[in-house]
Coordinates of C-alpha atoms in Angstrom, one line a residue:
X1 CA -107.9 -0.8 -6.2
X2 CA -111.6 0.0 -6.4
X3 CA -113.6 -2.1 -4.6
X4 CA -116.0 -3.8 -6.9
X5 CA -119.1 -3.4 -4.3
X6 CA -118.8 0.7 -5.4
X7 CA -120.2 0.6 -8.6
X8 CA -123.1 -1.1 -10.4
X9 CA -122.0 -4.2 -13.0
X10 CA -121.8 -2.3 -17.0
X11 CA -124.4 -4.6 -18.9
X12 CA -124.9 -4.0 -22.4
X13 CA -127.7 -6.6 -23.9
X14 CA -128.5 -8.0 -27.3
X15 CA -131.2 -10.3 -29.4
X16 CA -131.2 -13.8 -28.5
X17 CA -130.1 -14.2 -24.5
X18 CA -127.1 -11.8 -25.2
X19 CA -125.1 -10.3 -22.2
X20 CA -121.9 -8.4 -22.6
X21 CA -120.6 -8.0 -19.2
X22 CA -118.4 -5.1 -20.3
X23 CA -115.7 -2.6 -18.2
X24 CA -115.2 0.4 -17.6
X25 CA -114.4 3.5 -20.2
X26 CA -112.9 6.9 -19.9
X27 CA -115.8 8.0 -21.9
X28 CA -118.5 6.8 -18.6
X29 CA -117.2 9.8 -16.8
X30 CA -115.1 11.6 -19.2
X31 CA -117.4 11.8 -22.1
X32 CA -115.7 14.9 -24.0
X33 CA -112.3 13.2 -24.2
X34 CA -110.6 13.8 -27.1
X35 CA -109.1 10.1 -29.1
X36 CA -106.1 9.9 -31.1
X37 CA -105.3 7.4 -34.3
X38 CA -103.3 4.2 -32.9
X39 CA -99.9 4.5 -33.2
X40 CA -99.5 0.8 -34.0
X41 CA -100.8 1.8 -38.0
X42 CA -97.7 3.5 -38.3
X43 CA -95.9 0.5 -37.0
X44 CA -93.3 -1.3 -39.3
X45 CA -93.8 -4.4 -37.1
X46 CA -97.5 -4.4 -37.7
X47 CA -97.3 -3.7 -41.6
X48 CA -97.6 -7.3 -42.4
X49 CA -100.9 -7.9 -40.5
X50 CA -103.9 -8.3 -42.2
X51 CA -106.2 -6.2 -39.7
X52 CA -104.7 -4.1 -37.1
X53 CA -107.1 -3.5 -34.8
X54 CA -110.1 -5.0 -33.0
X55 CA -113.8 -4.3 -34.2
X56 CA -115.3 -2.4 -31.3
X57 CA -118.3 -5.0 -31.2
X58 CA -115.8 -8.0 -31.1
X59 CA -117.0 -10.3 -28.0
X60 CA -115.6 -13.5 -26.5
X61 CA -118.8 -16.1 -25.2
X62 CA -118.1 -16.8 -21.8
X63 CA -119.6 -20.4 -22.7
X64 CA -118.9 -21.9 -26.3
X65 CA -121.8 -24.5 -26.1
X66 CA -125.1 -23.6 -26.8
X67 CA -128.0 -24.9 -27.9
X68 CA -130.1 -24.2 -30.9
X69 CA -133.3 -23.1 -29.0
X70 CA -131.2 -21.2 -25.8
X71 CA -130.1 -17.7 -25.0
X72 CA -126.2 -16.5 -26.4
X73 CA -125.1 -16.2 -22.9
X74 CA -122.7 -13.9 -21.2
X75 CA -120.1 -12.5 -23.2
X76 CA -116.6 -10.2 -22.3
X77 CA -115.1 -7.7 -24.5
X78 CA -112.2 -9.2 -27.0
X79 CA -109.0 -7.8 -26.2
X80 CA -106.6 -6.1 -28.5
X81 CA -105.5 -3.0 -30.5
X82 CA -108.2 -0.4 -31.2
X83 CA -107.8 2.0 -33.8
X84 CA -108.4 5.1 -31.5
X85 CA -106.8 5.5 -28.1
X86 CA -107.4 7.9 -25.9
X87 CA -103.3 8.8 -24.7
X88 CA -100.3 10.6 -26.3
X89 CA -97.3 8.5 -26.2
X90 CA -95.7 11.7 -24.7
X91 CA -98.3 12.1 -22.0
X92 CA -98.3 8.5 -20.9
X93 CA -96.9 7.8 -17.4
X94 CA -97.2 4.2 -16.7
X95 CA -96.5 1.9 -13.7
X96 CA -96.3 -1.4 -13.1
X97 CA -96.7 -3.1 -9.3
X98 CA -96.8 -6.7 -7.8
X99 CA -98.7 -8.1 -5.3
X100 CA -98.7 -11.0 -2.9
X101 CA -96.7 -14.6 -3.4
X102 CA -94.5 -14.9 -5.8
X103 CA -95.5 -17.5 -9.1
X104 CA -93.6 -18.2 -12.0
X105 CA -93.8 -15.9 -15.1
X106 CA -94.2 -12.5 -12.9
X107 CA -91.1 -10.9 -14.7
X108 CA -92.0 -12.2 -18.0
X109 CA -95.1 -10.1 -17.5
X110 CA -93.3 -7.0 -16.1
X111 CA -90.7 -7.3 -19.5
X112 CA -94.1 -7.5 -21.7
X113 CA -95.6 -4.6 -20.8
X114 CA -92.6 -2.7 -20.7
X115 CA -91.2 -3.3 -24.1
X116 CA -95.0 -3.6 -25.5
X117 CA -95.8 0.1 -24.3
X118 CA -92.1 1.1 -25.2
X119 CA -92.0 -0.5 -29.0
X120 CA -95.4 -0.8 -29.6
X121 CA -97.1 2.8 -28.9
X122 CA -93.6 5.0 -28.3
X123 CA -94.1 5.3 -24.2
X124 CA -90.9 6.4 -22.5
X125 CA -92.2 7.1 -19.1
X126 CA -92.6 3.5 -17.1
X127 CA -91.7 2.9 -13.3
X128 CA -91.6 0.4 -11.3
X129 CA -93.2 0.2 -7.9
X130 CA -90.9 -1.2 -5.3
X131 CA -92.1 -4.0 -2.7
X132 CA -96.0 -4.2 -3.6
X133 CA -98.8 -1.7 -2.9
X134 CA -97.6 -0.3 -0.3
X135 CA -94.4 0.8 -2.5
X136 CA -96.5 3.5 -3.9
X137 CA -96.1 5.6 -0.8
X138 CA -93.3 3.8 1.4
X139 CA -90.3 3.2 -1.0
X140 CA -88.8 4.0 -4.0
X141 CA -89.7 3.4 -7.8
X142 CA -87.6 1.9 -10.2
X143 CA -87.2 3.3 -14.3
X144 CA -88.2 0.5 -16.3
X145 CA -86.8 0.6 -19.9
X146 CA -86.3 -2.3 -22.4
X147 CA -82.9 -2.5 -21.7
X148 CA -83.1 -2.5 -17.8
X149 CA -85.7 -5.6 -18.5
X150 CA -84.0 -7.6 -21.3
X151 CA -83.1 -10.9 -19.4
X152 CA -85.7 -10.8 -16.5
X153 CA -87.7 -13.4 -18.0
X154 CA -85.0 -15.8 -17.4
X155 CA -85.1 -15.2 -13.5
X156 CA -87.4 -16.3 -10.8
X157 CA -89.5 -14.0 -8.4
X158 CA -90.1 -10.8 -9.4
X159 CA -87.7 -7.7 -9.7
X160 CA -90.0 -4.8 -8.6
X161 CA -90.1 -6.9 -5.4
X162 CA -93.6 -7.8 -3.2
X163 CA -95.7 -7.7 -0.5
X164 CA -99.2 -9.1 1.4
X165 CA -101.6 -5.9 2.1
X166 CA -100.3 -3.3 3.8
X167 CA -101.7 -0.5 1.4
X168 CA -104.0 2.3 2.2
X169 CA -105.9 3.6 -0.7
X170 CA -106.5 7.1 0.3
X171 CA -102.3 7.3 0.2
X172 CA -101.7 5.5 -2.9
X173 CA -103.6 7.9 -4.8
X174 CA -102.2 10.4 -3.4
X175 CA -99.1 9.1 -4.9
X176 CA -100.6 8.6 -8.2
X177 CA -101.6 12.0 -9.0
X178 CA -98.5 13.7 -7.5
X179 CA -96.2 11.6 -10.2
X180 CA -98.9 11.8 -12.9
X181 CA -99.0 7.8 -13.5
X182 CA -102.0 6.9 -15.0
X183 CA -104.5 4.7 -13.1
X184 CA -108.3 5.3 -12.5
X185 CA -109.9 6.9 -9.8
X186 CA -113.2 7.7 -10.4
X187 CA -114.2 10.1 -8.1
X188 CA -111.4 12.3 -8.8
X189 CA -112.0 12.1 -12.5
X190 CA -108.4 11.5 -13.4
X191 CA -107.6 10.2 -16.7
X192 CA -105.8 7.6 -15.8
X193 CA -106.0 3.5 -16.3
X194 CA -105.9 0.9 -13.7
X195 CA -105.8 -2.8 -15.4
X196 CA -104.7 -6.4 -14.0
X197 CA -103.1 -9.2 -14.7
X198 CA -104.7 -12.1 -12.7
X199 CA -101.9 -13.9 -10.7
X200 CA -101.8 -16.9 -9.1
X201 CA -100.0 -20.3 -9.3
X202 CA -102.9 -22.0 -8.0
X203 CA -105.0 -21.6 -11.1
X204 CA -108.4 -20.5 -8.9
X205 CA -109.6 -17.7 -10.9
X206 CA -112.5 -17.8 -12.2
X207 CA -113.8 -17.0 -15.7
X208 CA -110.2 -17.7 -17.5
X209 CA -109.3 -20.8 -18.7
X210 CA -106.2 -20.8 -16.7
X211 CA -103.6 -18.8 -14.7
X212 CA -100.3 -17.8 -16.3
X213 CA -97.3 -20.2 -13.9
X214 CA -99.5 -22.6 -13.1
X215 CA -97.9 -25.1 -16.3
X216 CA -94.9 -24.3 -15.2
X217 CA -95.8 -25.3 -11.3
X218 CA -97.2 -28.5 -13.1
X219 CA -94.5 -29.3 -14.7
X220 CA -91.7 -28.5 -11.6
X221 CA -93.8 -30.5 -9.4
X222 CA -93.2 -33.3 -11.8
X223 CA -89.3 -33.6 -10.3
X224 CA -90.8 -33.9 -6.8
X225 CA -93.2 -36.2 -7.7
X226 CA -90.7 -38.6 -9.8
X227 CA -88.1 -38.0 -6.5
X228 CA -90.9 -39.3 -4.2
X229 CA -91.1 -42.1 -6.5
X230 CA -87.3 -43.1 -6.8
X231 CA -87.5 -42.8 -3.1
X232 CA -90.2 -45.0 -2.7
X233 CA -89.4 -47.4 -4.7
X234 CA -85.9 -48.4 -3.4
X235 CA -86.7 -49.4 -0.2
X236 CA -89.3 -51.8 1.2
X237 CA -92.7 -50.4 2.0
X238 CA -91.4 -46.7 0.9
X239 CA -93.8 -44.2 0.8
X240 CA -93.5 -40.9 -1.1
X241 CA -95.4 -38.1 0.3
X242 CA -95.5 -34.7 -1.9
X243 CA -97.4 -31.7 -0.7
X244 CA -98.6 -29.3 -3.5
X245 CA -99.5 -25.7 -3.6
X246 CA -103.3 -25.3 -3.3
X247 CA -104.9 -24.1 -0.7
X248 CA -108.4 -24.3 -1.9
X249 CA -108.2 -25.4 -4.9
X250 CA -106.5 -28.9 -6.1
X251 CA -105.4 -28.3 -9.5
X252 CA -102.2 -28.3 -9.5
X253 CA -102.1 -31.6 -7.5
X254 CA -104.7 -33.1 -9.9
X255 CA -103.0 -32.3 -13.0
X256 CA -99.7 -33.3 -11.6
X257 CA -101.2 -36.5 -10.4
X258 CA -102.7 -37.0 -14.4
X259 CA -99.3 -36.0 -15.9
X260 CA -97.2 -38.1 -13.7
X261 CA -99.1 -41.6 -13.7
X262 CA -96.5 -42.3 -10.6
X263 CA -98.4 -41.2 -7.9
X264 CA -101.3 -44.0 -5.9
X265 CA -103.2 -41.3 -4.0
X266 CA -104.3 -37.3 -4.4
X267 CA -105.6 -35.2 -1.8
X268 CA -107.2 -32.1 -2.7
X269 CA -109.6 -29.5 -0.3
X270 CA -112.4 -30.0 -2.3
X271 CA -112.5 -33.7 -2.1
X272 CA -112.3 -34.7 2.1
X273 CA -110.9 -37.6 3.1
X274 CA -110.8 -39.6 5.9
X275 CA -108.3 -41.6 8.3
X276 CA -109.4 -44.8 9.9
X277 CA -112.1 -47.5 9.3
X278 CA -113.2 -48.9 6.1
X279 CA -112.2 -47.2 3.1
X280 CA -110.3 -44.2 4.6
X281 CA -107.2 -43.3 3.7
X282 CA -104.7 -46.1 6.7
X283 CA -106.8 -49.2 5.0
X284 CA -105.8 -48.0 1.5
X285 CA -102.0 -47.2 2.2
X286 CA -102.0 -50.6 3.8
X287 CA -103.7 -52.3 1.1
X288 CA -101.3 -50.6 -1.4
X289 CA -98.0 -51.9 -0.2
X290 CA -99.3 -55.2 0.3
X291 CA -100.1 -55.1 -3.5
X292 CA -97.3 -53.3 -5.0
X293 CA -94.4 -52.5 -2.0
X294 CA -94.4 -49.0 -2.0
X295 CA -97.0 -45.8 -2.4
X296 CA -96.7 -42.2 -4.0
X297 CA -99.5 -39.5 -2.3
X298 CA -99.8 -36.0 -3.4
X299 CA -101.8 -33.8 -1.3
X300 CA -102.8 -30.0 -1.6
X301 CA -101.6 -27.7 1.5
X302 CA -105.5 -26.6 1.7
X303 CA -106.3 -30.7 2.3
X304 CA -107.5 -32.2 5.5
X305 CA -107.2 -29.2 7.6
X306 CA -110.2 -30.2 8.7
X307 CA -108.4 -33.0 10.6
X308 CA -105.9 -30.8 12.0
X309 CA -106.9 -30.4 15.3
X310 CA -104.5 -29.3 17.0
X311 CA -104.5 -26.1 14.7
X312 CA -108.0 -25.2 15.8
X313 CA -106.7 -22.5 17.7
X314 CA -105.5 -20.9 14.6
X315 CA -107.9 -21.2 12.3
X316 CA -108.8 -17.6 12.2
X317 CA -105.7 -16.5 11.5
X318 CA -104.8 -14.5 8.5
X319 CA -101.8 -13.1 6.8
X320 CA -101.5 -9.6 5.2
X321 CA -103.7 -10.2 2.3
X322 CA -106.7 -12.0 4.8
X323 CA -105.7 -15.3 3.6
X324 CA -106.3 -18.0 6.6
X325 CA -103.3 -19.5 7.5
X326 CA -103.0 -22.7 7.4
X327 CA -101.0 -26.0 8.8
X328 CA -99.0 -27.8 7.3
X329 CA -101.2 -31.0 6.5
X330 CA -98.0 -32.4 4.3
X331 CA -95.9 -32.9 8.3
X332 CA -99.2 -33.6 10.0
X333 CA -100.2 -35.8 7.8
X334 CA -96.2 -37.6 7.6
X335 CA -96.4 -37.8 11.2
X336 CA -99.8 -39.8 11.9
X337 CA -98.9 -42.4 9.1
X338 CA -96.5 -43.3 10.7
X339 CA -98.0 -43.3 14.1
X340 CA -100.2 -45.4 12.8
X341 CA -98.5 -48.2 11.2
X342 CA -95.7 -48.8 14.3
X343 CA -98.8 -49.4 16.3
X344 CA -99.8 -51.8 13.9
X345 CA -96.0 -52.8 14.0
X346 CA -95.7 -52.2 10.3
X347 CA -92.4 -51.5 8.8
X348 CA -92.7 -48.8 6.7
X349 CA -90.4 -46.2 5.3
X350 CA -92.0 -42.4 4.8
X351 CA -90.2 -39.7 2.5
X352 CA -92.1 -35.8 2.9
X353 CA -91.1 -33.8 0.1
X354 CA -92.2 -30.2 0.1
X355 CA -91.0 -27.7 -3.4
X356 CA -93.5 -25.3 -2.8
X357 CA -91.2 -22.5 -2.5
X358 CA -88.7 -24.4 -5.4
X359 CA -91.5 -24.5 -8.0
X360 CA -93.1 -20.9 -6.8
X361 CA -89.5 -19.6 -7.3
X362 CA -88.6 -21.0 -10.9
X363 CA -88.8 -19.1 -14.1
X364 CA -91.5 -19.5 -16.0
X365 CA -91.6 -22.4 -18.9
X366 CA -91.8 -21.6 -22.6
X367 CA -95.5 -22.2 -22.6
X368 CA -96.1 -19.7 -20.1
X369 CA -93.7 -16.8 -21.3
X370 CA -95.5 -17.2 -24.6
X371 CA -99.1 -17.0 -22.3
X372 CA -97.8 -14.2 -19.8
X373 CA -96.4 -11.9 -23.2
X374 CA -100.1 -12.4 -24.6
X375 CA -102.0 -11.4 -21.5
X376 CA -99.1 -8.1 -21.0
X377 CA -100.1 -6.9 -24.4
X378 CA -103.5 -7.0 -24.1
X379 CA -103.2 -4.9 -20.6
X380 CA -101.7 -2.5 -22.2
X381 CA -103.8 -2.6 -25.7
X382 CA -106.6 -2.1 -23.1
X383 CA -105.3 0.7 -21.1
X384 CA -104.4 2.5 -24.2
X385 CA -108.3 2.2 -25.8
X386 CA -109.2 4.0 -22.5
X387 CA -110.6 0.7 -20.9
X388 CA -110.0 0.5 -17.3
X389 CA -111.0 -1.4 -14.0
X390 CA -110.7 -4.3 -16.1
X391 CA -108.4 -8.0 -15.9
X392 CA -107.3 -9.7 -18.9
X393 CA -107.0 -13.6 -19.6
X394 CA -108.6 -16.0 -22.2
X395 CA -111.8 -17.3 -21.8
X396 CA -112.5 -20.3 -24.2
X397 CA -108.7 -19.3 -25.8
X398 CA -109.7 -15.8 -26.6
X399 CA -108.4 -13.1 -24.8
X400 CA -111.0 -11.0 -23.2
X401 CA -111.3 -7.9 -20.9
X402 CA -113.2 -9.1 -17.8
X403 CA -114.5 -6.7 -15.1
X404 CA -112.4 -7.0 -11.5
X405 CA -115.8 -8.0 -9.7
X406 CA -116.4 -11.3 -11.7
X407 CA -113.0 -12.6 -11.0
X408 CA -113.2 -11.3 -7.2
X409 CA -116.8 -12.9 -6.3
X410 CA -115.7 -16.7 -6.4
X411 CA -113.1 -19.0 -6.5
X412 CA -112.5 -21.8 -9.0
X413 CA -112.3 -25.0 -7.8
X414 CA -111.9 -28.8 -9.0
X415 CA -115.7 -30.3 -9.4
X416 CA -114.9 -33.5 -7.9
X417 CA -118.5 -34.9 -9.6
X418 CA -116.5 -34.0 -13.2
X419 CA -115.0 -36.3 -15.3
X420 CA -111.3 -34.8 -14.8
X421 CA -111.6 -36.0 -11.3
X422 CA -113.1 -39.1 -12.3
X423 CA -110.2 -39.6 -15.0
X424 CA -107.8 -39.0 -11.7
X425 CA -109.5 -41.7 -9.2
X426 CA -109.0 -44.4 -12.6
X427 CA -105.5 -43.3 -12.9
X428 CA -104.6 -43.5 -8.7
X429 CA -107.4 -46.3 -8.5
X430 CA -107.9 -44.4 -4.8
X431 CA -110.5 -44.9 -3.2
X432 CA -113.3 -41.2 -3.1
X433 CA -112.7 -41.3 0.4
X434 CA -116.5 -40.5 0.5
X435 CA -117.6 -40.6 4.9
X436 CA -119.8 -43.7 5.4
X437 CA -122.0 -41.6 7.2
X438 CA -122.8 -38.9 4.2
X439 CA -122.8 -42.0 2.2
X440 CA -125.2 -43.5 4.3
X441 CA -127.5 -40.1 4.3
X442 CA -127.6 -40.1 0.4
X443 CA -128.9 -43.4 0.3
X444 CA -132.1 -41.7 2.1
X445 CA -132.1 -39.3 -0.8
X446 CA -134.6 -40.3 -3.4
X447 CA -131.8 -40.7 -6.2
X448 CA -133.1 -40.6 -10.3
X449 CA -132.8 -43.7 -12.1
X450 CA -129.4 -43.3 -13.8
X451 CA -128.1 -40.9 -10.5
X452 CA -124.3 -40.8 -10.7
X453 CA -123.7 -37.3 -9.3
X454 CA -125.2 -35.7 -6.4
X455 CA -126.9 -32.5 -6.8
X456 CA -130.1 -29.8 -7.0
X457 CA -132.4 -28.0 -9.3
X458 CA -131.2 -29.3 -12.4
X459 CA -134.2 -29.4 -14.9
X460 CA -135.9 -32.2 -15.4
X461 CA -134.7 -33.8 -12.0
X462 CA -131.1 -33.5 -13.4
X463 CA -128.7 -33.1 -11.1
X464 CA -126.3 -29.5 -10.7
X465 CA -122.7 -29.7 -10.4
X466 CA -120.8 -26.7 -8.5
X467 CA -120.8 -24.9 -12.1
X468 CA -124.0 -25.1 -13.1
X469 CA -123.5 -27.4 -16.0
X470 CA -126.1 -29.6 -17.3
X471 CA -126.2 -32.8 -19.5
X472 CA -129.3 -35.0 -20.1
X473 CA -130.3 -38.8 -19.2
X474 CA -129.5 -39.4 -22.7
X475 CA -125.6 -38.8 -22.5
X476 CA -122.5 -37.6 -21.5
X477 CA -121.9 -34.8 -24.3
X478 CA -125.3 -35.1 -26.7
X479 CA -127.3 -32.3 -24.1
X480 CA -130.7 -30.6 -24.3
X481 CA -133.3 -28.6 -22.3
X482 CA -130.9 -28.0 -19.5
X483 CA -132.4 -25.5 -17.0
X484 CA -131.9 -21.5 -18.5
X485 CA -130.1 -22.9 -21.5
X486 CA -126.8 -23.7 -19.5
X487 CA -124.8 -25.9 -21.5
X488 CA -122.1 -28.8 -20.6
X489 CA -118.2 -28.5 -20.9
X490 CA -116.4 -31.1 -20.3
X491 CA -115.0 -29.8 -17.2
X492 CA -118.3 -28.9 -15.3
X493 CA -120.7 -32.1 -16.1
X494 CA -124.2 -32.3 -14.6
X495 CA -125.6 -35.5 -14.7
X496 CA -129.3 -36.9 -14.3

């Protein structure tokens, strides 16, 4: 709720290069605070582990390659049990809301942290906000208890209900210190603990390694993707079109293009494509059913709305939560294919498929519940310790507690000069759709010798991918003297 332009970034720095980018405390405002033991040494559950609680010095690298010579880097608290928190059970009043469109795993998150505060530090006190932020002041609240939440992780959506914007801040504290639930408003210096779980299905958060639902949306989108293909394949010059969740970012279509191995053709925002002429996207569909008979595209909703233009009019629109609204490319897109090919009195037969709000709506697969329980726990380790303005999520497959304002400033997005992407256009064989005429005004560049990937200001005359990684004439992995000790992960390459 705060807005992470009110207060200054909590640095904490180190010998060699090192950064904690560390979150809030209790203790930055309430320094005479009195600490109690953690309940979970008293815990027959926890008897069996070997240490029960996180060192206070434990950090998670944002960045797990490094060089011999180059600074430690950024690094994020760990996440987990400390030995001193900073509630009675008995005083606790926790609450639990959720926000904006719904994604697979919500109420496997919402069971978590009630049966994690409940069994794991004896809180008995835990609502439920009703219908999103604005539930904090304009509806009712729900008593969550382990019982109440058993078998939620085996539905769809979420229980405690949603919404897009709608709240006012002023009014939802309010709220919060008339019913005593603890979350963290500075200014009034309440004792009280605000921490997120980062949702969304289309995996564009940055830091994290990944977004809880998003293998599950992978792995639904695999039925549409196989029905496109059936469809496509039974009939003469059958195309199977299959529009994605994605709206600025293309993972899901990209990994569900990799896992399938069915589809001829993804289209993601961050890649643009083009229509007509040589190499757009009409010469390859043609040249694909001349080949093989039949065609399976993918393509994000955020794709090609660039071409839309009869949605100009609207592209300053917004819903609730100031997302720009967008057309549907999946029906525009359906519609000028075939335009196209009965003026070129081309048979051809086009299936649209659309499961975005199937797959949105599904429960969460195993992989996930096991995910979304992790990140629950460590919310509520967190808020327990006294930590608060703080998300959780893994970075490099630890769990860390990241400060709201580094997964607010950006949003991740597939680096179509990585090798994942380049692994996609082997698998598709699709053309990069690349415009002649921005191909034509690199060739003006002055390109290095080996140039593969475009780019700036990588050292040496190395070239910078959207990420900032680097990696050396020498070699794809093998990587030295990049520019302020960044180093290479596979997923953000920068080539010379």
């Amino acid at each position: 709720m705060e807005n992470p332009g009110d207060s200054q970034m909590k640095l904490v720095t180190g010998p060699g290069g090192y950064v904690l980018e560390d979150v809030p405390h209790f203790t930055d405002y309430l320094p005479d605070l009195p600490s109690y033991p953690n309940p979970l040494q008293d815990n027959p559950a926890y008897s069996v582990v070997k240490q029960y609680f996180v060192n206070d010095d434990d950090t998670v690298p944002q960045k797990v390659v490094v060089h011999k010579d180059g600074p430690r880097g950024v690094h994020f608290r760990r996440a987990g049990p400390r030995q001193r928190v900073y509630f009675e059970s008995d005083e606790v009043h926790a609450c639990i809301v959720t926000c904006g469109g719904l994604c697979p795993g919500l109420n496997t998150v919402i069971r978590e942290i009630v049966c994690g505060l409940y069994h794991m530090y004896g809180v008995r006190k835990i609502l439920g906000i009703d219908g999103g932020y604005r539930g904090f002041y304009a509806k009712n609240t729900i008593t969550l208890t382990p019982k109440f939440v058993n078998d939620i992780h085996k539905r769809g959506g979420t229980i405690l209900g949603t919404s897009r914007g709608g709240h006012v801040k002023s009014k939802i504290v309010d709220s919060i210190q008339d019913r005593g639930i603890n979350q963290e408003i500075k200014r009034r210096g309440l004792k009280v603990a605000v921490a997120g779980v980062p949702k969304t299905i289309d995996n564009d958060i940055p830091v994290i390694d990944k977004s809880f639902g998003f293998d599950t949306a992978v792995e639904e989108a695999q039925r549409a993707i196989n029905a496109a293909h059936v469809e496509a394949t039974s009939i003469e010059n059958g195309i199977g079109l299959v529009k994605l969740m994605g709206r600025y970012s293309g993972f899901i279509a990209m990994y569900a293009t990799l896992a399938s191995r069915d589809v001829d053709c993804c289209l993601i925002p961050e890649s643009p494509f083009y229509l007509e002429g040589s190499g757009g996207l009409y010469e390859y569909i043609e040249k694909r059913l001349k080949e093989n008979g039949h065609m399976v595209i993918v393509i994000a909703e955020g794709a090609g709305q660039d071409l839309l233009s009869e949605s100009l009019q609207s592209m300053d629109q917004q819903d609730a939560s100031g997302n720009k609204l967008l057309q549907d490319v999946g029906l525009w897109i359906s519609h000028r294919i075939k335009e196209h090919f009965a003026e070129k009195k081309m048979t051809i037969n086009l299936k649209y498929i659309d499961p975005t709000y199937m797959i949105r709506a599904i429960p969460s697969i195993a992989s996930d519940n096991v995910y979304c329980t992790l990140l629950a726990h460590s919310a509520v380790h967190g808020a327990m310790a006294g930590y608060t303005g703080f998300t959780v999520g893994p970075v490099n497959g630890r769990h860390a507690y990241i400060p709201f304002n580094r997964i607010t400033e950006k949003q991740n997005k597939v680096v179509i000069t990585d090798r994942m992407w380049a692994r996609l256009l082997s698998s598709t064989n699709q053309p990069s759709f690349l415009n002649p005429r921005d191909i034509a005004e690199s060739k003006k560049e002055k390109q290095p010798a080996t140039g593969i990937l475009d780019g700036e200001n990588c050292n040496n005359g190395a070239s910078v991918a959207e990420d900032n990684p680097c990696v050396s004439a020498a070699g794809l992995s093998d990587v030295e003297n990049c520019k302020d000790g960044i180093s290479m992960t596979e997923d953000n390459p920068c080539m010379s």
